């Protein structure tokens, strides 16, 4: 009798976990009739999933109220020109080409950017991070915004950071203690403009991407993760991605695996 009870409990737990994966699609009306019936039957006796569905619906309603971000024609035109003139992603540069680009980038850094005594040791460790093997996000992450930021991170690692005057004085969306902004630039994530901030955190290169709230909450898996845990996390080979809802925007943080700064280390905290 005890074995039968344990078996039933295990089967219910497996069903509960599977149903939770369908809740975001159910809230958005994306499930077929069969899966909809299964979810509704489960919801009749599960308060936890009922609350999850309610949170999903609240998020969906909020997304419907978000206006499409508007940019001036002049700014949008300049952004399109800048993106059109950027080096096209194609054949992966050879090891010699990558090393030459990285050496030129490191040479262009002012001593104050690399940081005081022992700075070149830090730069060399950073170089080792930048020369990591290629990541193939298209095969690992099917969420467009995640693929976009992983591709952009890899592009920067394979080419060079767009150094900008005064970038070290810019405050990123999620500042950390003992970190320094190396560069900032405009890119596109999820088909909309996004601001990127390259940050040296300890011995690692971390890039923050401030994106529109509409893009951030577009994927149901992201909405479900945020509703359940307050953030979204995924990993692609040697890179980690953290997604955080901010005030009127979203934030994606890309860092080498095992080197993602804790949100609790932020000097302001995500809002």
PDB file of C-alpha atoms in Angstrom:
ATOM      1  CA  UNK A   1       0.000   0.000   0.000  1.00  0.00           C
ATOM      2  CA  UNK A   2       2.854   2.318   0.871  1.00  0.00           C
ATOM      3  CA  UNK A   3       4.599   1.541  -2.436  1.00  0.00           C
ATOM      4  CA  UNK A   4       1.397   2.336  -4.350  1.00  0.00           C
ATOM      5  CA  UNK A   5       1.051   5.644  -2.502  1.00  0.00           C
ATOM      6  CA  UNK A   6       4.665   6.589  -3.255  1.00  0.00           C
ATOM      7  CA  UNK A   7       4.184   5.699  -6.933  1.00  0.00           C
ATOM      8  CA  UNK A   8       1.049   7.841  -7.172  1.00  0.00           C
ATOM      9  CA  UNK A   9       2.817  10.744  -5.456  1.00  0.00           C
ATOM     10  CA  UNK A  10       5.760  10.487  -7.861  1.00  0.00           C
ATOM     11  CA  UNK A  11       3.469  10.377 -10.912  1.00  0.00           C
ATOM     12  CA  UNK A  12       1.513  13.400  -9.657  1.00  0.00           C
ATOM     13  CA  UNK A  13       4.786  15.298  -9.110  1.00  0.00           C
ATOM     14  CA  UNK A  14       5.910  14.534 -12.677  1.00  0.00           C
ATOM     15  CA  UNK A  15       2.538  15.651 -14.068  1.00  0.00           C
ATOM     16  CA  UNK A  16       2.631  18.809 -11.950  1.00  0.00           C
ATOM     17  CA  UNK A  17       6.097  19.721 -13.309  1.00  0.00           C
ATOM     18  CA  UNK A  18       4.975  19.066 -16.888  1.00  0.00           C
ATOM     19  CA  UNK A  19       1.808  21.125 -16.452  1.00  0.00           C
ATOM     20  CA  UNK A  20       3.879  24.045 -15.127  1.00  0.00           C
ATOM     21  CA  UNK A  21       5.791  24.104 -18.422  1.00  0.00           C
ATOM     22  CA  UNK A  22       2.480  24.632 -20.227  1.00  0.00           C
ATOM     23  CA  UNK A  23       1.098  27.399 -18.006  1.00  0.00           C
ATOM     24  CA  UNK A  24       2.612  30.295 -19.974  1.00  0.00           C
ATOM     25  CA  UNK A  25       1.162  28.957 -23.223  1.00  0.00           C
ATOM     26  CA  UNK A  26      -2.190  28.380 -21.524  1.00  0.00           C
ATOM     27  CA  UNK A  27      -2.322  31.950 -20.216  1.00  0.00           C
ATOM     28  CA  UNK A  28      -1.592  33.244 -23.730  1.00  0.00           C
ATOM     29  CA  UNK A  29      -4.145  30.928 -25.369  1.00  0.00           C
ATOM     30  CA  UNK A  30      -1.445  29.127 -27.370  1.00  0.00           C
ATOM     31  CA  UNK A  31      -2.223  25.505 -26.373  1.00  0.00           C
ATOM     32  CA  UNK A  32      -4.269  23.080 -28.460  1.00  0.00           C
ATOM     33  CA  UNK A  33      -7.560  21.660 -27.169  1.00  0.00           C
ATOM     34  CA  UNK A  34      -5.974  18.515 -25.724  1.00  0.00           C
ATOM     35  CA  UNK A  35      -3.337  20.328 -23.674  1.00  0.00           C
ATOM     36  CA  UNK A  36      -5.822  23.024 -22.658  1.00  0.00           C
ATOM     37  CA  UNK A  37      -8.133  20.361 -21.233  1.00  0.00           C
ATOM     38  CA  UNK A  38      -5.258  18.758 -19.302  1.00  0.00           C
ATOM     39  CA  UNK A  39      -4.194  22.098 -17.821  1.00  0.00           C
ATOM     40  CA  UNK A  40      -7.733  23.066 -16.818  1.00  0.00           C
ATOM     41  CA  UNK A  41      -8.289  19.682 -15.165  1.00  0.00           C
ATOM     42  CA  UNK A  42      -5.074  20.146 -13.182  1.00  0.00           C
ATOM     43  CA  UNK A  43      -5.914  23.735 -12.243  1.00  0.00           C
ATOM     44  CA  UNK A  44      -9.174  22.599 -10.675  1.00  0.00           C
ATOM     45  CA  UNK A  45      -7.212  21.023  -7.830  1.00  0.00           C
ATOM     46  CA  UNK A  46      -3.909  22.919  -7.713  1.00  0.00           C
ATOM     47  CA  UNK A  47      -3.825  26.321  -6.016  1.00  0.00           C
ATOM     48  CA  UNK A  48      -0.119  26.812  -6.810  1.00  0.00           C
ATOM     49  CA  UNK A  49      -0.657  26.555 -10.554  1.00  0.00           C
ATOM     50  CA  UNK A  50      -3.774  28.727 -10.308  1.00  0.00           C
ATOM     51  CA  UNK A  51      -1.634  31.495  -8.823  1.00  0.00           C
ATOM     52  CA  UNK A  52       1.035  30.985 -11.516  1.00  0.00           C
ATOM     53  CA  UNK A  53      -1.574  31.350 -14.271  1.00  0.00           C
ATOM     54  CA  UNK A  54      -2.905  34.511 -12.658  1.00  0.00           C
ATOM     55  CA  UNK A  55       0.599  36.010 -12.596  1.00  0.00           C
ATOM     56  CA  UNK A  56       1.080  35.053 -16.248  1.00  0.00           C
ATOM     57  CA  UNK A  57      -2.157  36.788 -17.204  1.00  0.00           C
ATOM     58  CA  UNK A  58      -1.210  39.929 -15.295  1.00  0.00           C
ATOM     59  CA  UNK A  59       2.119  40.040 -17.148  1.00  0.00           C
ATOM     60  CA  UNK A  60       0.388  39.501 -20.500  1.00  0.00           C
ATOM     61  CA  UNK A  61      -2.090  42.301 -19.792  1.00  0.00           C
ATOM     62  CA  UNK A  62       0.752  44.616 -18.827  1.00  0.00           C
ATOM     63  CA  UNK A  63       2.567  43.817 -22.069  1.00  0.00           C
ATOM     64  CA  UNK A  64      -0.512  44.754 -24.067  1.00  0.00           C
ATOM     65  CA  UNK A  65      -0.433  48.189 -22.417  1.00  0.00           C
ATOM     66  CA  UNK A  66       3.214  48.895 -23.257  1.00  0.00           C
ATOM     67  CA  UNK A  67       3.444  51.362 -26.166  1.00  0.00           C
ATOM     68  CA  UNK A  68       5.812  50.643 -29.005  1.00  0.00           C
ATOM     69  CA  UNK A  69       9.083  52.521 -28.306  1.00  0.00           C
ATOM     70  CA  UNK A  70       9.346  55.585 -30.484  1.00  0.00           C
ATOM     71  CA  UNK A  71      12.592  56.974 -31.875  1.00  0.00           C
ATOM     72  CA  UNK A  72      13.142  60.128 -33.829  1.00  0.00           C
ATOM     73  CA  UNK A  73      13.604  59.607 -37.562  1.00  0.00           C
ATOM     74  CA  UNK A  74      17.069  61.155 -37.318  1.00  0.00           C
ATOM     75  CA  UNK A  75      18.235  58.821 -34.543  1.00  0.00           C
ATOM     76  CA  UNK A  76      16.734  55.735 -36.183  1.00  0.00           C
ATOM     77  CA  UNK A  77      18.402  56.638 -39.469  1.00  0.00           C
ATOM     78  CA  UNK A  78      21.813  57.099 -37.847  1.00  0.00           C
ATOM     79  CA  UNK A  79      21.429  53.788 -36.025  1.00  0.00           C
ATOM     80  CA  UNK A  80      20.550  51.949 -39.248  1.00  0.00           C
ATOM     81  CA  UNK A  81      23.579  53.461 -41.003  1.00  0.00           C
ATOM     82  CA  UNK A  82      25.880  52.472 -38.135  1.00  0.00           C
ATOM     83  CA  UNK A  83      24.579  48.907 -38.142  1.00  0.00           C
ATOM     84  CA  UNK A  84      24.820  48.674 -41.929  1.00  0.00           C
ATOM     85  CA  UNK A  85      28.464  49.784 -41.839  1.00  0.00           C
ATOM     86  CA  UNK A  86      29.394  47.345 -39.065  1.00  0.00           C
ATOM     87  CA  UNK A  87      31.539  44.357 -40.091  1.00  0.00           C
ATOM     88  CA  UNK A  88      29.304  41.580 -41.343  1.00  0.00           C
ATOM     89  CA  UNK A  89      29.350  38.363 -39.329  1.00  0.00           C
ATOM     90  CA  UNK A  90      30.630  35.656 -41.600  1.00  0.00           C
ATOM     91  CA  UNK A  91      33.644  33.406 -41.651  1.00  0.00           C
ATOM     92  CA  UNK A  92      35.227  33.129 -38.241  1.00  0.00           C
ATOM     93  CA  UNK A  93      38.558  34.979 -38.155  1.00  0.00           C
ATOM     94  CA  UNK A  94      41.691  32.870 -37.920  1.00  0.00           C
ATOM     95  CA  UNK A  95      43.536  32.601 -34.622  1.00  0.00           C
ATOM     96  CA  UNK A  96      46.208  35.004 -35.909  1.00  0.00           C
ATOM     97  CA  UNK A  97      43.586  37.572 -36.956  1.00  0.00           C
ATOM     98  CA  UNK A  98      41.836  37.291 -33.577  1.00  0.00           C
ATOM     99  CA  UNK A  99      45.085  37.717 -31.676  1.00  0.00           C
ATOM    100  CA  UNK A 100      46.007  40.770 -33.785  1.00  0.00           C
ATOM    101  CA  UNK A 101      42.641  42.423 -33.144  1.00  0.00           C
ATOM    102  CA  UNK A 102      42.822  41.679 -29.433  1.00  0.00           C
ATOM    103  CA  UNK A 103      46.406  42.970 -29.175  1.00  0.00           C
ATOM    104  CA  UNK A 104      45.395  46.208 -30.913  1.00  0.00           C
ATOM    105  CA  UNK A 105      42.420  46.596 -28.540  1.00  0.00           C
ATOM    106  CA  UNK A 106      44.545  45.996 -25.437  1.00  0.00           C
ATOM    107  CA  UNK A 107      47.158  48.453 -26.720  1.00  0.00           C
ATOM    108  CA  UNK A 108      44.479  51.111 -27.187  1.00  0.00           C
ATOM    109  CA  UNK A 109      43.386  50.946 -23.539  1.00  0.00           C
ATOM    110  CA  UNK A 110      44.625  53.781 -21.366  1.00  0.00           C
ATOM    111  CA  UNK A 111      46.416  52.640 -18.178  1.00  0.00           C
ATOM    112  CA  UNK A 112      43.577  54.106 -16.110  1.00  0.00           C
ATOM    113  CA  UNK A 113      41.101  51.905 -17.951  1.00  0.00           C
ATOM    114  CA  UNK A 114      43.107  48.732 -17.469  1.00  0.00           C
ATOM    115  CA  UNK A 115      43.585  49.793 -13.797  1.00  0.00           C
ATOM    116  CA  UNK A 116      46.710  50.766 -11.864  1.00  0.00           C
ATOM    117  CA  UNK A 117      49.560  48.500 -10.871  1.00  0.00           C
ATOM    118  CA  UNK A 118      49.334  44.977 -12.194  1.00  0.00           C
ATOM    119  CA  UNK A 119      46.842  46.169 -14.785  1.00  0.00           C
ATOM    120  CA  UNK A 120      48.426  44.290 -17.657  1.00  0.00           C
ATOM    121  CA  UNK A 121      48.132  41.052 -15.693  1.00  0.00           C
ATOM    122  CA  UNK A 122      44.409  41.719 -15.491  1.00  0.00           C
ATOM    123  CA  UNK A 123      44.348  42.518 -19.204  1.00  0.00           C
ATOM    124  CA  UNK A 124      46.033  39.221 -20.037  1.00  0.00           C
ATOM    125  CA  UNK A 125      43.489  37.278 -18.002  1.00  0.00           C
ATOM    126  CA  UNK A 126      40.769  39.214 -19.787  1.00  0.00           C
ATOM    127  CA  UNK A 127      42.420  38.284 -23.089  1.00  0.00           C
ATOM    128  CA  UNK A 128      42.197  34.614 -22.155  1.00  0.00           C
ATOM    129  CA  UNK A 129      38.474  35.056 -21.530  1.00  0.00           C
ATOM    130  CA  UNK A 130      37.994  36.793 -24.872  1.00  0.00           C
ATOM    131  CA  UNK A 131      39.759  33.970 -26.734  1.00  0.00           C
ATOM    132  CA  UNK A 132      37.281  31.346 -25.550  1.00  0.00           C
ATOM    133  CA  UNK A 133      36.007  28.768 -28.102  1.00  0.00           C
ATOM    134  CA  UNK A 134      33.142  29.739 -30.361  1.00  0.00           C
ATOM    135  CA  UNK A 135      29.615  29.596 -28.960  1.00  0.00           C
ATOM    136  CA  UNK A 136      26.735  28.402 -31.123  1.00  0.00           C
ATOM    137  CA  UNK A 137      23.714  30.090 -29.504  1.00  0.00           C
ATOM    138  CA  UNK A 138      21.367  29.392 -32.421  1.00  0.00           C
ATOM    139  CA  UNK A 139      21.522  25.676 -31.610  1.00  0.00           C
ATOM    140  CA  UNK A 140      21.309  26.110 -27.837  1.00  0.00           C
ATOM    141  CA  UNK A 141      18.956  29.035 -27.234  1.00  0.00           C
ATOM    142  CA  UNK A 142      15.895  29.521 -29.389  1.00  0.00           C
ATOM    143  CA  UNK A 143      14.808  32.699 -27.628  1.00  0.00           C
ATOM    144  CA  UNK A 144      15.681  35.451 -30.160  1.00  0.00           C
ATOM    145  CA  UNK A 145      16.831  38.037 -27.615  1.00  0.00           C
ATOM    146  CA  UNK A 146      19.179  35.497 -25.989  1.00  0.00           C
ATOM    147  CA  UNK A 147      20.667  34.516 -29.344  1.00  0.00           C
ATOM    148  CA  UNK A 148      21.117  38.205 -30.213  1.00  0.00           C
ATOM    149  CA  UNK A 149      23.099  39.073 -27.077  1.00  0.00           C
ATOM    150  CA  UNK A 150      25.211  35.906 -27.289  1.00  0.00           C
ATOM    151  CA  UNK A 151      26.060  36.719 -30.911  1.00  0.00           C
ATOM    152  CA  UNK A 152      26.909  40.307 -29.992  1.00  0.00           C
ATOM    153  CA  UNK A 153      29.126  39.192 -27.093  1.00  0.00           C
ATOM    154  CA  UNK A 154      30.973  36.767 -29.360  1.00  0.00           C
ATOM    155  CA  UNK A 155      31.326  39.418 -32.073  1.00  0.00           C
ATOM    156  CA  UNK A 156      32.982  41.752 -29.578  1.00  0.00           C
ATOM    157  CA  UNK A 157      35.258  38.958 -28.340  1.00  0.00           C
ATOM    158  CA  UNK A 158      36.330  38.041 -31.874  1.00  0.00           C
ATOM    159  CA  UNK A 159      36.821  41.615 -33.082  1.00  0.00           C
ATOM    160  CA  UNK A 160      37.413  44.412 -30.576  1.00  0.00           C
ATOM    161  CA  UNK A 161      35.543  46.637 -28.165  1.00  0.00           C
ATOM    162  CA  UNK A 162      34.305  49.935 -29.629  1.00  0.00           C
ATOM    163  CA  UNK A 163      36.276  52.228 -27.301  1.00  0.00           C
ATOM    164  CA  UNK A 164      34.448  55.519 -26.669  1.00  0.00           C
ATOM    165  CA  UNK A 165      35.693  58.635 -24.929  1.00  0.00           C
ATOM    166  CA  UNK A 166      34.329  58.998 -21.421  1.00  0.00           C
ATOM    167  CA  UNK A 167      32.803  55.516 -21.408  1.00  0.00           C
ATOM    168  CA  UNK A 168      34.470  54.758 -18.063  1.00  0.00           C
ATOM    169  CA  UNK A 169      32.337  57.533 -16.531  1.00  0.00           C
ATOM    170  CA  UNK A 170      29.055  56.012 -17.759  1.00  0.00           C
ATOM    171  CA  UNK A 171      26.956  54.218 -15.156  1.00  0.00           C
ATOM    172  CA  UNK A 172      25.537  50.870 -16.357  1.00  0.00           C
ATOM    173  CA  UNK A 173      21.942  49.842 -15.577  1.00  0.00           C
ATOM    174  CA  UNK A 174      23.182  47.423 -12.897  1.00  0.00           C
ATOM    175  CA  UNK A 175      26.423  48.802 -11.389  1.00  0.00           C
ATOM    176  CA  UNK A 176      28.663  46.546  -9.320  1.00  0.00           C
ATOM    177  CA  UNK A 177      31.337  47.476  -6.822  1.00  0.00           C
ATOM    178  CA  UNK A 178      34.929  47.363  -8.130  1.00  0.00           C
ATOM    179  CA  UNK A 179      33.814  47.295 -11.769  1.00  0.00           C
ATOM    180  CA  UNK A 180      34.605  49.617 -14.676  1.00  0.00           C
ATOM    181  CA  UNK A 181      32.729  50.383 -17.891  1.00  0.00           C
ATOM    182  CA  UNK A 182      35.111  49.811 -20.805  1.00  0.00           C
ATOM    183  CA  UNK A 183      32.786  50.763 -23.656  1.00  0.00           C
ATOM    184  CA  UNK A 184      29.166  51.364 -24.580  1.00  0.00           C
ATOM    185  CA  UNK A 185      27.430  51.133 -27.955  1.00  0.00           C
ATOM    186  CA  UNK A 186      24.041  50.781 -29.628  1.00  0.00           C
ATOM    187  CA  UNK A 187      22.932  47.480 -31.108  1.00  0.00           C
ATOM    188  CA  UNK A 188      19.671  45.649 -31.807  1.00  0.00           C
ATOM    189  CA  UNK A 189      18.130  42.945 -29.645  1.00  0.00           C
ATOM    190  CA  UNK A 190      14.872  41.297 -30.620  1.00  0.00           C
ATOM    191  CA  UNK A 191      14.589  43.627 -33.598  1.00  0.00           C
ATOM    192  CA  UNK A 192      14.597  46.805 -31.480  1.00  0.00           C
ATOM    193  CA  UNK A 193      17.370  49.237 -30.403  1.00  0.00           C
ATOM    194  CA  UNK A 194      19.357  48.250 -27.312  1.00  0.00           C
ATOM    195  CA  UNK A 195      22.206  49.845 -25.355  1.00  0.00           C
ATOM    196  CA  UNK A 196      25.237  47.658 -24.563  1.00  0.00           C
ATOM    197  CA  UNK A 197      27.683  48.247 -21.699  1.00  0.00           C
ATOM    198  CA  UNK A 198      30.974  46.306 -21.641  1.00  0.00           C
ATOM    199  CA  UNK A 199      32.208  46.015 -18.065  1.00  0.00           C
ATOM    200  CA  UNK A 200      35.404  44.676 -16.530  1.00  0.00           C
ATOM    201  CA  UNK A 201      34.276  42.833 -13.409  1.00  0.00           C
ATOM    202  CA  UNK A 202      37.221  41.326 -11.543  1.00  0.00           C
ATOM    203  CA  UNK A 203      39.072  39.463 -14.323  1.00  0.00           C
ATOM    204  CA  UNK A 204      36.105  38.914 -16.637  1.00  0.00           C
ATOM    205  CA  UNK A 205      34.361  40.740 -19.445  1.00  0.00           C
ATOM    206  CA  UNK A 206      30.663  41.177 -18.652  1.00  0.00           C
ATOM    207  CA  UNK A 207      28.245  42.908 -21.032  1.00  0.00           C
ATOM    208  CA  UNK A 208      24.897  44.351 -19.952  1.00  0.00           C
ATOM    209  CA  UNK A 209      22.176  44.961 -22.544  1.00  0.00           C
ATOM    210  CA  UNK A 210      19.310  47.322 -21.713  1.00  0.00           C
ATOM    211  CA  UNK A 211      16.413  46.292 -23.949  1.00  0.00           C
ATOM    212  CA  UNK A 212      12.770  47.282 -24.310  1.00  0.00           C
ATOM    213  CA  UNK A 213      10.280  45.782 -21.874  1.00  0.00           C
ATOM    214  CA  UNK A 214       8.251  44.482 -24.805  1.00  0.00           C
ATOM    215  CA  UNK A 215      11.190  42.437 -26.127  1.00  0.00           C
ATOM    216  CA  UNK A 216      12.129  41.186 -22.655  1.00  0.00           C
ATOM    217  CA  UNK A 217       8.663  39.770 -21.867  1.00  0.00           C
ATOM    218  CA  UNK A 218       7.887  38.575 -25.396  1.00  0.00           C
ATOM    219  CA  UNK A 219       8.760  34.908 -24.758  1.00  0.00           C
ATOM    220  CA  UNK A 220       6.374  32.899 -22.523  1.00  0.00           C
ATOM    221  CA  UNK A 221       9.263  30.939 -20.958  1.00  0.00           C
ATOM    222  CA  UNK A 222      10.831  34.207 -19.826  1.00  0.00           C
ATOM    223  CA  UNK A 223       7.544  35.461 -18.401  1.00  0.00           C
ATOM    224  CA  UNK A 224       7.065  32.206 -16.522  1.00  0.00           C
ATOM    225  CA  UNK A 225      10.606  32.285 -15.093  1.00  0.00           C
ATOM    226  CA  UNK A 226      10.225  35.903 -13.944  1.00  0.00           C
ATOM    227  CA  UNK A 227       6.821  35.210 -12.401  1.00  0.00           C
ATOM    228  CA  UNK A 228       8.228  32.221 -10.529  1.00  0.00           C
ATOM    229  CA  UNK A 229      11.745  33.327  -9.543  1.00  0.00           C
ATOM    230  CA  UNK A 230      12.005  37.046 -10.318  1.00  0.00           C
ATOM    231  CA  UNK A 231      14.609  36.566 -13.059  1.00  0.00           C
ATOM    232  CA  UNK A 232      15.495  34.466 -16.107  1.00  0.00           C
ATOM    233  CA  UNK A 233      18.688  32.423 -16.410  1.00  0.00           C
ATOM    234  CA  UNK A 234      20.164  30.247 -19.130  1.00  0.00           C
ATOM    235  CA  UNK A 235      23.559  28.976 -20.230  1.00  0.00           C
ATOM    236  CA  UNK A 236      25.151  28.410 -23.634  1.00  0.00           C
ATOM    237  CA  UNK A 237      28.403  26.450 -23.628  1.00  0.00           C
ATOM    238  CA  UNK A 238      30.859  28.752 -21.800  1.00  0.00           C
ATOM    239  CA  UNK A 239      28.548  31.753 -21.362  1.00  0.00           C
ATOM    240  CA  UNK A 240      25.775  32.520 -18.892  1.00  0.00           C
ATOM    241  CA  UNK A 241      22.828  34.850 -19.495  1.00  0.00           C
ATOM    242  CA  UNK A 242      20.846  36.545 -16.726  1.00  0.00           C
ATOM    243  CA  UNK A 243      17.604  38.382 -17.467  1.00  0.00           C
ATOM    244  CA  UNK A 244      16.161  40.927 -15.040  1.00  0.00           C
ATOM    245  CA  UNK A 245      13.032  43.100 -15.291  1.00  0.00           C
ATOM    246  CA  UNK A 246      13.916  46.766 -14.764  1.00  0.00           C
ATOM    247  CA  UNK A 247      11.716  49.843 -14.522  1.00  0.00           C
ATOM    248  CA  UNK A 248      10.184  50.332 -18.002  1.00  0.00           C
ATOM    249  CA  UNK A 249      12.845  48.085 -19.592  1.00  0.00           C
ATOM    250  CA  UNK A 250      14.566  44.728 -19.392  1.00  0.00           C
ATOM    251  CA  UNK A 251      18.207  43.852 -18.737  1.00  0.00           C
ATOM    252  CA  UNK A 252      20.213  40.943 -20.155  1.00  0.00           C
ATOM    253  CA  UNK A 253      23.649  40.264 -18.667  1.00  0.00           C
ATOM    254  CA  UNK A 254      26.166  38.006 -20.463  1.00  0.00           C
ATOM    255  CA  UNK A 255      29.217  36.701 -18.602  1.00  0.00           C
ATOM    256  CA  UNK A 256      31.666  33.788 -18.803  1.00  0.00           C
ATOM    257  CA  UNK A 257      30.287  30.683 -17.100  1.00  0.00           C
ATOM    258  CA  UNK A 258      30.962  30.783 -13.379  1.00  0.00           C
ATOM    259  CA  UNK A 259      31.716  34.523 -13.402  1.00  0.00           C
ATOM    260  CA  UNK A 260      28.214  36.012 -13.387  1.00  0.00           C
ATOM    261  CA  UNK A 261      28.159  38.722 -10.674  1.00  0.00           C
ATOM    262  CA  UNK A 262      25.439  38.250  -8.087  1.00  0.00           C
ATOM    263  CA  UNK A 263      22.536  40.683  -8.235  1.00  0.00           C
ATOM    264  CA  UNK A 264      23.071  41.231  -4.513  1.00  0.00           C
ATOM    265  CA  UNK A 265      26.505  42.701  -5.353  1.00  0.00           C
ATOM    266  CA  UNK A 266      24.884  45.573  -7.251  1.00  0.00           C
ATOM    267  CA  UNK A 267      25.401  48.973  -5.681  1.00  0.00           C
ATOM    268  CA  UNK A 268      21.801  49.925  -6.501  1.00  0.00           C
ATOM    269  CA  UNK A 269      19.900  46.689  -7.146  1.00  0.00           C
ATOM    270  CA  UNK A 270      17.524  45.969 -10.035  1.00  0.00           C
ATOM    271  CA  UNK A 271      14.220  47.799  -9.926  1.00  0.00           C
TER     272      UNK A 271
END
